[in-house]
PDB file of C-alpha atoms in Angstrom:
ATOM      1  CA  UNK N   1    -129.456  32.352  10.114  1.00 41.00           C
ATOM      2  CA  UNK N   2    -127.553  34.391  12.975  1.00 42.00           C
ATOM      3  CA  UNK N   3    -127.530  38.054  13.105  1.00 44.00           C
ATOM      4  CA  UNK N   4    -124.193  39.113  12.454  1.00 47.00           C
ATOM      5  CA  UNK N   5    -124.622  42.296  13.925  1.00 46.00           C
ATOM      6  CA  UNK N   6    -122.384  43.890  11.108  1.00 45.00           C
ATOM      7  CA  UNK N   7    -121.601  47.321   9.835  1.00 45.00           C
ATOM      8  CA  UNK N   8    -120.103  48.293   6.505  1.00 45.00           C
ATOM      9  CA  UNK N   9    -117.166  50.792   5.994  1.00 43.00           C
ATOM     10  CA  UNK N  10    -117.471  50.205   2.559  1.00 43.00           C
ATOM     11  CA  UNK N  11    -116.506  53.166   0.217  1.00 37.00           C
ATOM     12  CA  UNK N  12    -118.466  54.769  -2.331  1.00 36.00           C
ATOM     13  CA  UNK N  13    -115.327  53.390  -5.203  1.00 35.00           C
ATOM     14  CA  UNK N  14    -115.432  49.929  -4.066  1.00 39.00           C
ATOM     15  CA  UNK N  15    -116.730  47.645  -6.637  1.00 35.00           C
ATOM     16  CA  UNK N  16    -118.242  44.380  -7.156  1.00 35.00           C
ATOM     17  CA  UNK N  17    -114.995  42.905  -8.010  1.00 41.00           C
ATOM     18  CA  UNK N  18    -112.891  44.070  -5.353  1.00 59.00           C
ATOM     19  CA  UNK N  19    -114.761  41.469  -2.113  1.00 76.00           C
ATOM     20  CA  UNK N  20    -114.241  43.943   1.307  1.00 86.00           C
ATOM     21  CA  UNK N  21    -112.229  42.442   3.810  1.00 95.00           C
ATOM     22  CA  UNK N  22    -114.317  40.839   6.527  1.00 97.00           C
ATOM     23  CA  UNK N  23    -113.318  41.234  10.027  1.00 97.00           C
ATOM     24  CA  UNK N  24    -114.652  38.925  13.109  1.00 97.00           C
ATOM     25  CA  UNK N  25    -114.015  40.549  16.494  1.00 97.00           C
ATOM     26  CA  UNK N  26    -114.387  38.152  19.293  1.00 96.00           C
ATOM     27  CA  UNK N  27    -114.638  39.822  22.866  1.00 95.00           C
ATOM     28  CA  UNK N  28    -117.130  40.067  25.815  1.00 93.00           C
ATOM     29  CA  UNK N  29    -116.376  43.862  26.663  1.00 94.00           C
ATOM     30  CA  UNK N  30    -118.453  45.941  23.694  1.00 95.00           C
ATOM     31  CA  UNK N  31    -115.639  49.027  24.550  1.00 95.00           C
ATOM     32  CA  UNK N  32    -112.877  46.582  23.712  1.00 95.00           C
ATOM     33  CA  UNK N  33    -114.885  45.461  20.304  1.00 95.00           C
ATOM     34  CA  UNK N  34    -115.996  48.834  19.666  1.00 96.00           C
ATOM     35  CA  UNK N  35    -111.656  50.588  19.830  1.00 96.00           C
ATOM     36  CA  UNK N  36    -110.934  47.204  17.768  1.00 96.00           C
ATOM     37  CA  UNK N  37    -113.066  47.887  15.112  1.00 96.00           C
ATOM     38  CA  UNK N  38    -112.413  51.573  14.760  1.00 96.00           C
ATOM     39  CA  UNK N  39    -108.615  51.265  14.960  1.00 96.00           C
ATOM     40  CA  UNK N  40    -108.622  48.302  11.904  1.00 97.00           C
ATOM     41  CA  UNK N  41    -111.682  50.784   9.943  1.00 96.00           C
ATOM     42  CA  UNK N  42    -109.559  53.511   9.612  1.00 95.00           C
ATOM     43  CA  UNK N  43    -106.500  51.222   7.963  1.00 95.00           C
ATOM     44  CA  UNK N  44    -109.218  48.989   5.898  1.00 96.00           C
ATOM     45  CA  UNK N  45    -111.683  51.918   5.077  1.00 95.00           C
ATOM     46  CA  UNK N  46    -114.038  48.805   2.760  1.00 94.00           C
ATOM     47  CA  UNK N  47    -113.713  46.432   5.391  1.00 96.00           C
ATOM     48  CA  UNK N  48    -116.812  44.628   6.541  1.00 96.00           C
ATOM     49  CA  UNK N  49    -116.763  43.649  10.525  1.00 97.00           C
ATOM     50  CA  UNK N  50    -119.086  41.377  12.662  1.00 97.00           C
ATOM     51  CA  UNK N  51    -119.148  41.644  16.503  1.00 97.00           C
ATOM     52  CA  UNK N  52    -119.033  38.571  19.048  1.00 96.00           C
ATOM     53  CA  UNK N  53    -119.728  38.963  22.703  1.00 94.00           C
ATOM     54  CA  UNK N  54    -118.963  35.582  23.558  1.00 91.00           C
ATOM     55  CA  UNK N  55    -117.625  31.821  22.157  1.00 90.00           C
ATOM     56  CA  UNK N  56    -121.305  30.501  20.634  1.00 91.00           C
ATOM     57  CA  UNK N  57    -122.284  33.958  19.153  1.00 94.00           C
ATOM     58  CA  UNK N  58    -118.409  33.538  17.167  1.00 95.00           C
ATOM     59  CA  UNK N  59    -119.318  30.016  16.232  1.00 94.00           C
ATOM     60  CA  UNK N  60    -122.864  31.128  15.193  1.00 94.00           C
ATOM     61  CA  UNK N  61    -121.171  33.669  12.933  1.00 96.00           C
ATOM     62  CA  UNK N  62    -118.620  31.597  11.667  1.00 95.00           C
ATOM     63  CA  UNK N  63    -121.014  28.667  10.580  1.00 93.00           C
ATOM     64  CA  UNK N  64    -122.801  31.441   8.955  1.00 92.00           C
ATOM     65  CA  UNK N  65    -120.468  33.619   6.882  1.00 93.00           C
ATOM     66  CA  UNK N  66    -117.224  33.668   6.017  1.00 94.00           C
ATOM     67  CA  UNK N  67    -115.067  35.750   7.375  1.00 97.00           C
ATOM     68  CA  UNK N  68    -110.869  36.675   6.216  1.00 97.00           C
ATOM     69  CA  UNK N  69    -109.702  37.263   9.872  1.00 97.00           C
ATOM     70  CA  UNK N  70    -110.860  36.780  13.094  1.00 97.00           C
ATOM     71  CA  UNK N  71    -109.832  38.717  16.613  1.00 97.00           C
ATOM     72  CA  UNK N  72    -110.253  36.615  19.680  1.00 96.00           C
ATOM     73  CA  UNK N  73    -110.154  37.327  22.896  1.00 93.00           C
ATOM     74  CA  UNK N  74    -108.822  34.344  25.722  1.00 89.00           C
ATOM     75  CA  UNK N  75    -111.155  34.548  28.466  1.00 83.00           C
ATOM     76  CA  UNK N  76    -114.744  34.986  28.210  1.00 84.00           C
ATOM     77  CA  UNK N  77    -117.904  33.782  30.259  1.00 77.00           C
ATOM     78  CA  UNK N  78    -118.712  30.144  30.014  1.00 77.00           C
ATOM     79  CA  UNK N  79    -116.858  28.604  27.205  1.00 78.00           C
ATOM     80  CA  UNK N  80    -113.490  30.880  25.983  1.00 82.00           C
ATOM     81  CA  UNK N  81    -111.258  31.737  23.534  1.00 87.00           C
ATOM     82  CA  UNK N  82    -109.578  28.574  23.235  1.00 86.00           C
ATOM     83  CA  UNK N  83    -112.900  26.695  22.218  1.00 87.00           C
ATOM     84  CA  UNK N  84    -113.324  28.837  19.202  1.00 91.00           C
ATOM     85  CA  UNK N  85    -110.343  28.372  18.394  1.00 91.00           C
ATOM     86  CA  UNK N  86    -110.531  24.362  18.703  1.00 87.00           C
ATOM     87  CA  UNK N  87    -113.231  24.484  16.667  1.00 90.00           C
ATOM     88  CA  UNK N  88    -112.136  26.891  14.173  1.00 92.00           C
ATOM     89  CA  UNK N  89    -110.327  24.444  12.120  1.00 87.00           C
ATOM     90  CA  UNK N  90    -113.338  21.948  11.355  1.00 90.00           C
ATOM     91  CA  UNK N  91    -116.025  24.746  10.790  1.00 92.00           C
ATOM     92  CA  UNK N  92    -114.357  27.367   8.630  1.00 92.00           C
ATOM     93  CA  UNK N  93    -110.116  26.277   8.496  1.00 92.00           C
ATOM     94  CA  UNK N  94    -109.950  29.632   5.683  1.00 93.00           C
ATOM     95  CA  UNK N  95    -110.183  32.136   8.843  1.00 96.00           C
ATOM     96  CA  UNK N  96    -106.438  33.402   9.957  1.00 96.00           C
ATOM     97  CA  UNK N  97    -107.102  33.710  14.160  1.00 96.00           C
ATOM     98  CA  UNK N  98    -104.924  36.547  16.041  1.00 96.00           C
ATOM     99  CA  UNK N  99    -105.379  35.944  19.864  1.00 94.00           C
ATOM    100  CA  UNK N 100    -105.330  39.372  21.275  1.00 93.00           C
ATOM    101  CA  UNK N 101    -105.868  38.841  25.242  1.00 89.00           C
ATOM    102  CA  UNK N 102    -104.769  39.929  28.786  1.00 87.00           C
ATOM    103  CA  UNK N 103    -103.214  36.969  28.932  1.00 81.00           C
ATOM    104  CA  UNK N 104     -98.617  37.144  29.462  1.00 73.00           C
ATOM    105  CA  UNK N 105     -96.923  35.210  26.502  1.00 74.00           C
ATOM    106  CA  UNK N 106     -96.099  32.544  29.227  1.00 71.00           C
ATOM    107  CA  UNK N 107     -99.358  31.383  29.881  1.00 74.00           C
ATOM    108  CA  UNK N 108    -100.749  30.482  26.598  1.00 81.00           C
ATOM    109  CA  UNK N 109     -98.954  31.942  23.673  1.00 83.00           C
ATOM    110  CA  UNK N 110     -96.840  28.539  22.463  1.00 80.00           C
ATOM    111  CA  UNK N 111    -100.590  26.700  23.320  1.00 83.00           C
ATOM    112  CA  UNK N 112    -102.964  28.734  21.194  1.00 86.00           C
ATOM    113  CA  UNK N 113    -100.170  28.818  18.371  1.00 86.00           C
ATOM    114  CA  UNK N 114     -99.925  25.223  18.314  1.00 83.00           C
ATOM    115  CA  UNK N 115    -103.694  25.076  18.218  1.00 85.00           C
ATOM    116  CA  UNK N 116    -103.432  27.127  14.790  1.00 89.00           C
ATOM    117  CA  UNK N 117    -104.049  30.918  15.579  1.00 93.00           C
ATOM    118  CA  UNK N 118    -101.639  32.863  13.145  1.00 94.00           C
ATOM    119  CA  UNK N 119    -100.458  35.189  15.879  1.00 93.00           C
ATOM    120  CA  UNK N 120    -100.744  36.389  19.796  1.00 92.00           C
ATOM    121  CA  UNK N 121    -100.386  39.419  21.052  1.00 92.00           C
ATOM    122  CA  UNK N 122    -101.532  40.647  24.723  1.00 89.00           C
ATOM    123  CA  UNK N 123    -103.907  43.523  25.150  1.00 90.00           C
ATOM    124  CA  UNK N 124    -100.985  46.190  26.024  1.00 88.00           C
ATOM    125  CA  UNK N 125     -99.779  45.805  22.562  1.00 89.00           C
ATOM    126  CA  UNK N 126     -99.464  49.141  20.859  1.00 91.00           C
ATOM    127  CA  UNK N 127    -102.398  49.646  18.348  1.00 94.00           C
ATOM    128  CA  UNK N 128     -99.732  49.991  15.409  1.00 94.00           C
ATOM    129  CA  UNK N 129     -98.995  46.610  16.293  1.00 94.00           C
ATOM    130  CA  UNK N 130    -102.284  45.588  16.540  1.00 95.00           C
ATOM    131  CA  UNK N 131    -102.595  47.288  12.860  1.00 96.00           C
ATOM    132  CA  UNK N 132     -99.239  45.472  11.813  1.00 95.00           C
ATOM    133  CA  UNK N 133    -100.200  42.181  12.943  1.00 95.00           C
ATOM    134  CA  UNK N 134    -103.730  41.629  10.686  1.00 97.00           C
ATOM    135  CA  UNK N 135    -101.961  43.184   7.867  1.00 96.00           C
ATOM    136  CA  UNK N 136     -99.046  40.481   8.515  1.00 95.00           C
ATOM    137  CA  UNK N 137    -101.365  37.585   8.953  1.00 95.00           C
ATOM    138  CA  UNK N 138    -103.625  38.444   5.870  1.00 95.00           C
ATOM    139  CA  UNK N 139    -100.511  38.146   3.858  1.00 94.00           C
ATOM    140  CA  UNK N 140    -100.298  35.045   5.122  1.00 94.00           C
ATOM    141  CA  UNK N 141     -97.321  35.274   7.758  1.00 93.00           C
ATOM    142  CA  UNK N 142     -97.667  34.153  11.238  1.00 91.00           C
ATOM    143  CA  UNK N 143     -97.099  37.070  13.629  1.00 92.00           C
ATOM    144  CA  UNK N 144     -95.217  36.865  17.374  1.00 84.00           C
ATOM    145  CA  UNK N 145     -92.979  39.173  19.360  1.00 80.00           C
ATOM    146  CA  UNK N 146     -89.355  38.704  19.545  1.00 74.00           C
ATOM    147  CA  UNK N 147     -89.602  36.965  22.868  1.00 73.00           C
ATOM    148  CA  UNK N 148     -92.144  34.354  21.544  1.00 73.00           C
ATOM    149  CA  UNK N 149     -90.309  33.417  18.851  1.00 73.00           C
ATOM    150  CA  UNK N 150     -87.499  32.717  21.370  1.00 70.00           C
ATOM    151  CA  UNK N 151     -89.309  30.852  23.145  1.00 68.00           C
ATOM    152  CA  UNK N 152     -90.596  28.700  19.952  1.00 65.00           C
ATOM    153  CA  UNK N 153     -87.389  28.601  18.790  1.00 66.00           C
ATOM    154  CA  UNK N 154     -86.319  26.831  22.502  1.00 62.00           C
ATOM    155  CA  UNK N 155     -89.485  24.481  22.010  1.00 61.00           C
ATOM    156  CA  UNK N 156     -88.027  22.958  18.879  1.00 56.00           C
ATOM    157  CA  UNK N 157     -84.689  22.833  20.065  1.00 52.00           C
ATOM    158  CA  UNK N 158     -86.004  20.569  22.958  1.00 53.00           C
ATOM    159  CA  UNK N 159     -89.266  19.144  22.069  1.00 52.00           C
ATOM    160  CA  UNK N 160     -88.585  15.927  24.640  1.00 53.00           C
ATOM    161  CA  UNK N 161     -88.637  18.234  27.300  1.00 62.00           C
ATOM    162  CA  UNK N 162     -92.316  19.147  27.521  1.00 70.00           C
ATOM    163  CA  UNK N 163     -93.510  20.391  31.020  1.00 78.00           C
ATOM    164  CA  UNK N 164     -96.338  18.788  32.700  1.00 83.00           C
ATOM    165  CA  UNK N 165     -98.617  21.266  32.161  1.00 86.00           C
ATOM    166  CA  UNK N 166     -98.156  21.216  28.619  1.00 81.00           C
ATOM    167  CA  UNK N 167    -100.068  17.328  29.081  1.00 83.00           C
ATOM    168  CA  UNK N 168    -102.671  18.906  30.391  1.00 86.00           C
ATOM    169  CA  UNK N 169    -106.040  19.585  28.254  1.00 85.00           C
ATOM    170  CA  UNK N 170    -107.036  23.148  27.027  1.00 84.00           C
ATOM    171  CA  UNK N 171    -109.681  23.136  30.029  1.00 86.00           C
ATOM    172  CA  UNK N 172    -107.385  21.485  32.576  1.00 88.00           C
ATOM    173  CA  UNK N 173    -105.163  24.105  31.928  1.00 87.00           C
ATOM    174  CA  UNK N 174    -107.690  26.940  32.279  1.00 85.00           C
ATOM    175  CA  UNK N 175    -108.829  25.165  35.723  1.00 90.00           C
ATOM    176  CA  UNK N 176    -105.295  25.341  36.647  1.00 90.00           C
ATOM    177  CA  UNK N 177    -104.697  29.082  36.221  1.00 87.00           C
ATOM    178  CA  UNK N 178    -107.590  29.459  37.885  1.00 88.00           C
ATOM    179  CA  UNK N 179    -106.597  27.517  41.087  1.00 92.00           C
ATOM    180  CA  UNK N 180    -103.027  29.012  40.644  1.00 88.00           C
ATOM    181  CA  UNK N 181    -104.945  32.797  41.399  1.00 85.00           C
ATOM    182  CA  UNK N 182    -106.175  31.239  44.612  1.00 89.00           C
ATOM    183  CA  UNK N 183    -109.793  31.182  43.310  1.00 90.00           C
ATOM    184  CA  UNK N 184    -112.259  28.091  44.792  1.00 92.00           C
ATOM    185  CA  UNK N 185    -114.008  25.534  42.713  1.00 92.00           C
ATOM    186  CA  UNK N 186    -117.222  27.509  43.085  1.00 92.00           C
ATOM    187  CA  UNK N 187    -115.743  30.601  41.587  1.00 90.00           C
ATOM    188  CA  UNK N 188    -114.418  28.481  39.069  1.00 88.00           C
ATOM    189  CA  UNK N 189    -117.386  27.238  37.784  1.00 88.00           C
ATOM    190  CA  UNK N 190    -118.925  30.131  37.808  1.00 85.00           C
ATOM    191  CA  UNK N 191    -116.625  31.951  35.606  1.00 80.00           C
ATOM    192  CA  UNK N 192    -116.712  29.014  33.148  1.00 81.00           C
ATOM    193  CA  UNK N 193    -120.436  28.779  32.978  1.00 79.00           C
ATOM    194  CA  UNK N 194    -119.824  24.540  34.421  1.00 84.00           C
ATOM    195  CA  UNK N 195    -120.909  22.770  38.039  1.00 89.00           C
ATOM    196  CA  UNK N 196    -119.256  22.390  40.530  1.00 92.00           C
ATOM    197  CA  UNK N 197    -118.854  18.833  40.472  1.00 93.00           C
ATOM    198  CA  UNK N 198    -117.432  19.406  36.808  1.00 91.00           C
ATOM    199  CA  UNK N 199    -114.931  21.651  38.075  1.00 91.00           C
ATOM    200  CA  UNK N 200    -114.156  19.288  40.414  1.00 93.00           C
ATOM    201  CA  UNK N 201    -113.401  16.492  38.180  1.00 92.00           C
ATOM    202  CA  UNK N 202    -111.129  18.843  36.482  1.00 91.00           C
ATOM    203  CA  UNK N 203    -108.742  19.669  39.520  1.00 92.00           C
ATOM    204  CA  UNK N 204    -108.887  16.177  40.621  1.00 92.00           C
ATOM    205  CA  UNK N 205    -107.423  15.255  37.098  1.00 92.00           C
ATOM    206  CA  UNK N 206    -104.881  17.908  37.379  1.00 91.00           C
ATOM    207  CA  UNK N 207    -104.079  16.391  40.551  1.00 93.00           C
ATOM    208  CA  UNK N 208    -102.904  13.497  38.839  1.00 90.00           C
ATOM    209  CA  UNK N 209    -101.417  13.993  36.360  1.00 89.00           C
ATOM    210  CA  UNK N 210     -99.362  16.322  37.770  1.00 90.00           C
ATOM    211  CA  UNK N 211     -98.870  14.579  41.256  1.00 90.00           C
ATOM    212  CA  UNK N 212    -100.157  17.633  43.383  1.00 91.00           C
ATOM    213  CA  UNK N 213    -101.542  16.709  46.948  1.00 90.00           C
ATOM    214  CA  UNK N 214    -102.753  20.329  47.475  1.00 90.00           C
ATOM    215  CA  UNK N 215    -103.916  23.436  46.050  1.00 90.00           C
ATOM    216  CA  UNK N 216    -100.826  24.958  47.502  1.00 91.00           C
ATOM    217  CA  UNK N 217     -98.342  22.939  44.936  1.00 91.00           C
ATOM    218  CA  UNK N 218    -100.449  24.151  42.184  1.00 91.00           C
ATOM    219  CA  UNK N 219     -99.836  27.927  43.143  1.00 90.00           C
ATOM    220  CA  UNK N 220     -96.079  26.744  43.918  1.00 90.00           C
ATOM    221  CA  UNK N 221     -95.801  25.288  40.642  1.00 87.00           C
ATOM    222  CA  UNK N 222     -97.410  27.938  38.821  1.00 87.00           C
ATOM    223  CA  UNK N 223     -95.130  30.375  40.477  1.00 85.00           C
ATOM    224  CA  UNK N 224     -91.976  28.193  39.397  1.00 85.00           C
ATOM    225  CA  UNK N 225     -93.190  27.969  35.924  1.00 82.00           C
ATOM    226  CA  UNK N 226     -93.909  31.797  35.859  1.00 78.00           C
ATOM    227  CA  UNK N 227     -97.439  30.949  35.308  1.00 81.00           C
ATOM    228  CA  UNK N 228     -99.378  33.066  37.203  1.00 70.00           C
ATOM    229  CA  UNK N 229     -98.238  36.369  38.928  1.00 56.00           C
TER     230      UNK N 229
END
């Protein structure tokens, strides 16, 4: 069984009766974990939290135990946010997902929603909201900003009108961002723990299916499609 590398705020008046809150916080920076996990302690004083520095140590603890909520970060070494999340569903479909990343609304808000986290928020968010959001999504809401839910709102009014990179596959869609930033297929790779010649495949499907000819259309498009800064 995986460590779960957990720590107990438990107080001395909680009983058996009364199960503590358990809190998954996905992230590969331990500062990040460590502010997340003091920030939701002090408003759930019993809660119970477990610590993942990367996608298979949050799928190790997830197959594991169960946990009520689960803080995941976007982009992580080798394979990210969006993986967990995937996978979520088939291994423990009980665990509410808030996406808390660096990540603008624009690039993957409307994707990771769709894919069933309960809310999205980027990692400027105030920590009140941070607060405001678990304590939504544990009462079972969904939680998003005004300007998502304007944007969600504009998906349903025009679902025919899907952009091409919506076609694209979760990791076709990470490659892309990637190219969009002007980064090489070797620094690709390298970021998402795959070969070259996987990485490879990837932009050549990308190529496709959105009829690009260079890696100057993807930035162009990216740009267009306020994908990348």
């Amino acid at each position: 069984m995986a460590d779960e590398n957990e720590s107990s705020g438990q107080t001395p008046s909680a009983t058996a009766e009364s199960k503590p809150l358990r809190i998954l916080i996905v992230d590969d920076h331990a500062v990040v974990r460590g502010g997340l996990k003091q920030l939701l302690a002090d408003r759930f004083p019993s809660a119970t939290f477990g610590e993942a520095g990367n996608a298979q140590q949050a799928l190790d603890l997830l197959d594991n135990a169960t946990w009520d909520v689960m803080l995941l970060d976007l982009a992580m070494p080798g394979r990210g946010g969006l993986d967990v999340l995937n996978q979520l569903k088939d291994i423990q479909p009980t665990t509410k997902a808030l996406v808390l990343t660096m990540h603008p609304m624009d690039q993957y808000a409307v994707r990771v929603l769709k894919s069933g986290a309960c809310g999205y928020l980027t990692k400027e968010s105030a920590p009140d909201e941070v607060v405001a959001a678990v304590e939504k999504i544990l009462a079972g809401g969904k939680y998003v900003t005004a300007a998502l839910a304007e944007k969600l709102m504009s998906n349903l009014a025009a679902p025919a009108d899907k952009k091409p990179h919506e076609m694209l596959s979760d990791r076709e869609y990470q490659v892309l961002l990637q190219l969009a930033y002007g980064k090489s297929v070797k620094e690709i790779g390298g970021e998402l723990s795959l070969s070259v010649k996987t990485i490879s495949t990837y932009r050549t499907r990308i190529f496709q299916k959105l009829q690009f000819k260079s890696n100057a259309d993807v930035i162009r498009y990216a740009k267009d499609e306020h994908l990348a800064g």
